[in-house]
mmCIF file of C-alpha atoms in Angstrom:
data_model
loop_
_atom_site.group_PDB
_atom_site.id
_atom_site.type_symbol
_atom_site.label_atom_id
_atom_site.label_comp_id
_atom_site.label_asym_id
_atom_site.label_seq_id
_atom_site.Cartn_x
_atom_site.Cartn_y
_atom_site.Cartn_z
ATOM 1 C CA LEU A 1 76.130 75.965 63.728
ATOM 2 C CA GLU A 2 74.389 79.691 62.841
ATOM 3 C CA LEU A 3 73.161 79.882 66.390
ATOM 4 C CA ALA A 4 76.681 79.115 68.048
ATOM 5 C CA LEU A 5 78.579 81.275 65.885
ATOM 6 C CA ARG A 6 75.860 84.449 66.343
ATOM 7 C CA ALA A 7 76.056 83.751 70.181
ATOM 8 C CA PRO A 8 79.709 82.787 70.999
ATOM 9 C CA GLY A 9 79.031 82.846 74.811
ATOM 10 C CA CYS A 10 76.273 80.455 74.877
ATOM 11 C CA GLU A 11 76.815 76.667 74.517
ATOM 12 C CA VAL A 12 74.828 74.945 71.640
ATOM 13 C CA VAL A 13 74.444 71.422 71.604
ATOM 14 C CA THR A 14 72.493 69.666 68.712
ATOM 15 C CA ILE A 15 71.005 66.200 69.116
ATOM 16 C CA ASP A 16 70.228 64.196 66.353
ATOM 17 C CA PRO A 17 71.046 60.465 66.017
ATOM 18 C CA THR A 18 70.297 60.533 61.937
ATOM 19 C CA PRO A 19 72.454 57.785 60.494
ATOM 20 C CA GLY A 20 75.661 59.530 58.659
ATOM 21 C CA LEU A 21 75.190 62.585 60.304
ATOM 22 C CA ARG A 22 77.803 62.379 62.981
ATOM 23 C CA GLU A 23 80.438 61.473 60.145
ATOM 24 C CA ARG A 24 79.208 64.132 58.188
ATOM 25 C CA LEU A 25 79.679 66.732 60.735
ATOM 26 C CA SER A 26 82.923 65.410 61.687
ATOM 27 C CA THR A 27 84.450 67.247 58.563
ATOM 28 C CA ARG A 28 84.997 70.688 57.539
ATOM 29 C CA GLU A 29 83.804 69.897 54.542
ATOM 30 C CA GLY A 30 80.544 68.170 55.712
ATOM 31 C CA LEU A 31 79.979 71.173 58.225
ATOM 32 C CA ALA A 32 79.968 73.755 55.424
ATOM 33 C CA SER A 33 77.503 71.254 53.529
ATOM 34 C CA MET A 34 75.015 71.559 56.385
ATOM 35 C CA VAL A 35 74.847 75.553 56.012
ATOM 36 C CA PRO A 36 71.632 76.431 53.945
ATOM 37 C CA SER A 37 71.719 77.692 50.721
ATOM 38 C CA ARG A 38 69.923 80.961 52.009
ATOM 39 C CA TYR A 39 73.024 81.949 54.152
ATOM 40 C CA THR A 40 75.847 83.859 52.744
ATOM 41 C CA SER A 41 78.652 81.297 51.303
ATOM 42 C CA LYS A 42 80.836 83.519 53.623
ATOM 43 C CA LEU A 43 79.473 81.186 56.253
ATOM 44 C CA ARG A 44 79.951 78.056 54.624
ATOM 45 C CA GLU A 45 83.669 79.219 53.893
ATOM 46 C CA ARG A 46 84.208 79.747 57.418
ATOM 47 C CA MET A 47 83.161 76.376 58.458
ATOM 48 C CA ARG A 48 85.345 74.985 55.825
ATOM 49 C CA THR A 49 88.648 77.102 56.872
ATOM 50 C CA GLU A 50 87.698 77.119 60.730
ATOM 51 C CA GLY A 51 86.066 73.939 61.553
ATOM 52 C CA PRO A 52 82.839 74.063 64.123
ATOM 53 C CA PRO A 53 82.414 76.628 66.658
ATOM 54 C CA LYS A 54 83.997 76.180 69.784
ATOM 55 C CA ASN A 55 80.875 76.648 71.727
ATOM 56 C CA TRP A 56 79.150 74.026 69.662
ATOM 57 C CA GLN A 57 78.852 70.017 70.220
ATOM 58 C CA HIS A 58 76.721 67.355 68.604
ATOM 59 C CA LEU A 59 75.200 64.357 70.510
ATOM 60 C CA ASN A 60 74.464 61.352 68.282
ATOM 61 C CA VAL A 61 71.501 60.284 69.942
ATOM 62 C CA GLY A 62 67.853 60.934 69.987
ATOM 63 C CA LEU A 63 65.434 62.683 72.545
ATOM 64 C CA SER A 64 62.497 60.758 74.273
ATOM 65 C CA ALA A 65 60.611 61.028 77.659
ATOM 66 C CA SER A 66 63.008 57.939 78.975
ATOM 67 C CA ASP A 67 66.380 56.199 78.037
ATOM 68 C CA THR A 68 65.461 53.438 75.447
ATOM 69 C CA THR A 69 66.868 52.315 72.024
ATOM 70 C CA THR A 70 64.475 51.973 69.147
ATOM 71 C CA THR A 71 64.883 50.806 65.453
ATOM 72 C CA TRP A 72 64.414 52.993 63.011
ATOM 73 C CA GLU A 73 63.357 52.738 59.008
ATOM 74 C CA SER A 74 64.650 54.546 56.177
ATOM 75 C CA HIS A 75 60.988 54.625 54.881
ATOM 76 C CA MET A 76 59.750 56.374 58.387
ATOM 77 C CA LYS A 77 57.487 59.158 58.408
ATOM 78 C CA GLY A 78 59.711 62.406 58.876
ATOM 79 C CA TRP A 79 62.433 60.663 56.744
ATOM 80 C CA SER A 80 63.634 62.953 54.335
ATOM 81 C CA LYS A 81 65.417 62.524 50.924
ATOM 82 C CA ASN A 82 68.470 63.956 52.256
ATOM 83 C CA HIS A 83 68.898 61.507 55.093
ATOM 84 C CA GLY A 84 69.051 58.881 52.251
ATOM 85 C CA LYS A 85 72.510 60.298 51.079
ATOM 86 C CA TRP A 86 73.840 60.275 54.346
ATOM 87 C CA LEU A 87 73.180 56.602 54.601
ATOM 88 C CA ASN A 88 75.831 55.915 52.157
ATOM 89 C CA GLY A 89 74.498 52.314 51.382
ATOM 90 C CA SER A 90 74.237 51.088 54.806
ATOM 91 C CA SER A 91 71.477 49.154 56.193
ATOM 92 C CA PRO A 92 67.903 51.009 55.685
ATOM 93 C CA SER A 93 66.977 50.178 59.385
ATOM 94 C CA PHE A 94 69.518 50.765 62.448
ATOM 95 C CA VAL A 95 69.129 50.973 66.379
ATOM 96 C CA VAL A 96 68.892 54.504 67.567
ATOM 97 C CA LYS A 97 69.765 55.437 71.317
ATOM 98 C CA LEU A 98 67.229 57.904 72.683
ATOM 99 C CA TRP A 99 67.600 59.747 75.864
ATOM 100 C CA SER A 100 65.519 61.490 78.182
ATOM 101 C CA LEU A 101 66.631 65.541 78.389
ATOM 102 C CA ARG A 102 67.831 64.556 81.910
ATOM 103 C CA THR A 103 70.282 61.848 80.860
ATOM 104 C CA ILE A 104 71.361 64.557 78.162
ATOM 105 C CA LYS A 105 71.668 67.247 80.888
ATOM 106 C CA GLY A 106 73.628 64.975 83.103
ATOM 107 C CA HIS A 107 76.011 63.718 80.113
ATOM 108 C CA LEU A 108 76.829 67.516 79.515
ATOM 109 C CA GLY A 109 77.374 68.360 83.321
ATOM 110 C CA HIS A 110 74.302 70.430 83.310
ATOM 111 C CA LEU A 111 71.950 68.835 85.759
ATOM 112 C CA GLN A 112 71.523 72.020 88.036
ATOM 113 C CA ARG A 113 71.476 74.466 84.901
ATOM 114 C CA GLY A 114 68.078 75.319 83.048
ATOM 115 C CA VAL A 115 67.802 75.479 79.491
ATOM 116 C CA ALA A 116 67.492 79.119 77.698
ATOM 117 C CA ILE A 117 66.585 78.010 74.230
ATOM 118 C CA PHE A 118 65.022 74.787 73.435
ATOM 119 C CA LYS A 119 64.049 73.912 69.897
ATOM 120 C CA LEU A 120 62.304 70.637 69.303
ATOM 121 C CA ASP A 121 61.265 68.903 66.210
ATOM 122 C CA ILE A 122 60.903 65.084 66.382
ATOM 123 C CA GLU A 123 58.495 64.291 63.955
ATOM 124 C CA GLY A 124 55.370 63.104 66.346
ATOM 125 C CA GLY A 125 57.674 62.045 68.978
ATOM 126 C CA GLU A 126 57.285 65.362 70.949
ATOM 127 C CA TRP A 127 54.333 64.626 72.871
ATOM 128 C CA PRO A 128 55.679 62.566 75.636
ATOM 129 C CA VAL A 129 58.946 64.616 75.527
ATOM 130 C CA LEU A 130 57.129 67.933 75.938
ATOM 131 C CA ALA A 131 55.148 66.578 78.731
ATOM 132 C CA ASP A 132 58.395 65.145 80.351
ATOM 133 C CA ILE A 133 59.987 68.830 79.902
ATOM 134 C CA ILE A 134 57.047 71.101 80.784
ATOM 135 C CA GLU A 135 56.827 69.143 84.070
ATOM 136 C CA ASN A 136 60.809 68.171 84.885
ATOM 137 C CA GLU A 137 62.916 70.864 83.359
ATOM 138 C CA ARG A 138 63.468 74.503 83.274
ATOM 139 C CA THR A 139 63.418 76.190 80.005
ATOM 140 C CA GLU A 140 63.058 79.584 79.224
ATOM 141 C CA HIS A 141 62.113 79.403 75.521
ATOM 142 C CA LEU A 142 60.572 76.240 73.853
ATOM 143 C CA LEU A 143 60.494 76.495 70.566
ATOM 144 C CA VAL A 144 58.411 73.441 69.360
ATOM 145 C CA GLU A 145 56.902 71.784 65.681
ATOM 146 C CA LEU A 146 54.037 70.027 66.630
ATOM 147 C CA HIS A 147 52.833 66.797 64.266
ATOM 148 C CA GLY A 148 49.934 64.816 64.709
ATOM 149 C CA GLY A 149 47.846 64.542 67.571
ATOM 150 C CA ARG A 150 43.967 65.318 68.029
ATOM 151 C CA SER A 151 42.889 68.945 68.798
ATOM 152 C CA GLY A 152 42.366 68.039 72.277
ATOM 153 C CA ASP A 153 46.476 66.972 72.592
ATOM 154 C CA TRP A 154 46.950 70.431 71.189
ATOM 155 C CA PHE A 155 44.442 72.575 73.495
ATOM 156 C CA GLU A 156 45.900 70.396 76.762
ATOM 157 C CA PHE A 157 49.575 71.035 75.544
ATOM 158 C CA TYR A 158 48.674 75.022 75.417
ATOM 159 C CA GLU A 159 46.782 75.111 78.608
ATOM 160 C CA ARG A 160 49.954 73.083 80.283
ATOM 161 C CA LEU A 161 52.458 75.358 78.959
ATOM 162 C CA MET A 162 50.206 78.549 80.049
ATOM 163 C CA THR A 163 49.961 77.223 84.273
ATOM 164 C CA GLN A 164 53.970 76.905 83.617
ATOM 165 C CA GLY A 165 54.277 80.627 82.661
ATOM 166 C CA PHE A 166 54.852 80.060 79.054
ATOM 167 C CA VAL A 167 53.363 82.795 76.472
ATOM 168 C CA LEU A 168 52.381 81.686 73.215
ATOM 169 C CA ALA A 169 54.173 84.105 70.249
#
């Protein structure tokens, strides 16, 4: 949300299938609650009064190397305590729709466009997604939080990025 506000000329899409998140983001108060406390109350108040930025949208799907569905359990690794608050008493397991980046771009009408900034944090699921993105997509900046993997995986990942013209920063 902050990026959408700071860069009104950019299209910003968040992709997250966390249960309850779509509902939370659908209200102005819910949007305001998503603004981290380290930011000024002005930003939270702006969400309350104006609603979401016009250049932002949220997709209630997960990212994967291929289109599929999976079942998530609330006790899974990477599951934050905050996620539990969003469940509002619903089942601790739920089916999640996963799409490839290509499917997401098709859904958004962006198949011919590259992605300027792609930030990825999917709690261990990033390895196959990264392989797909590096080989098949145009991305100028790739921000990744990596989880797991062996040291050889990390080395191979860096090597693949460098052969594609990326620079580690």
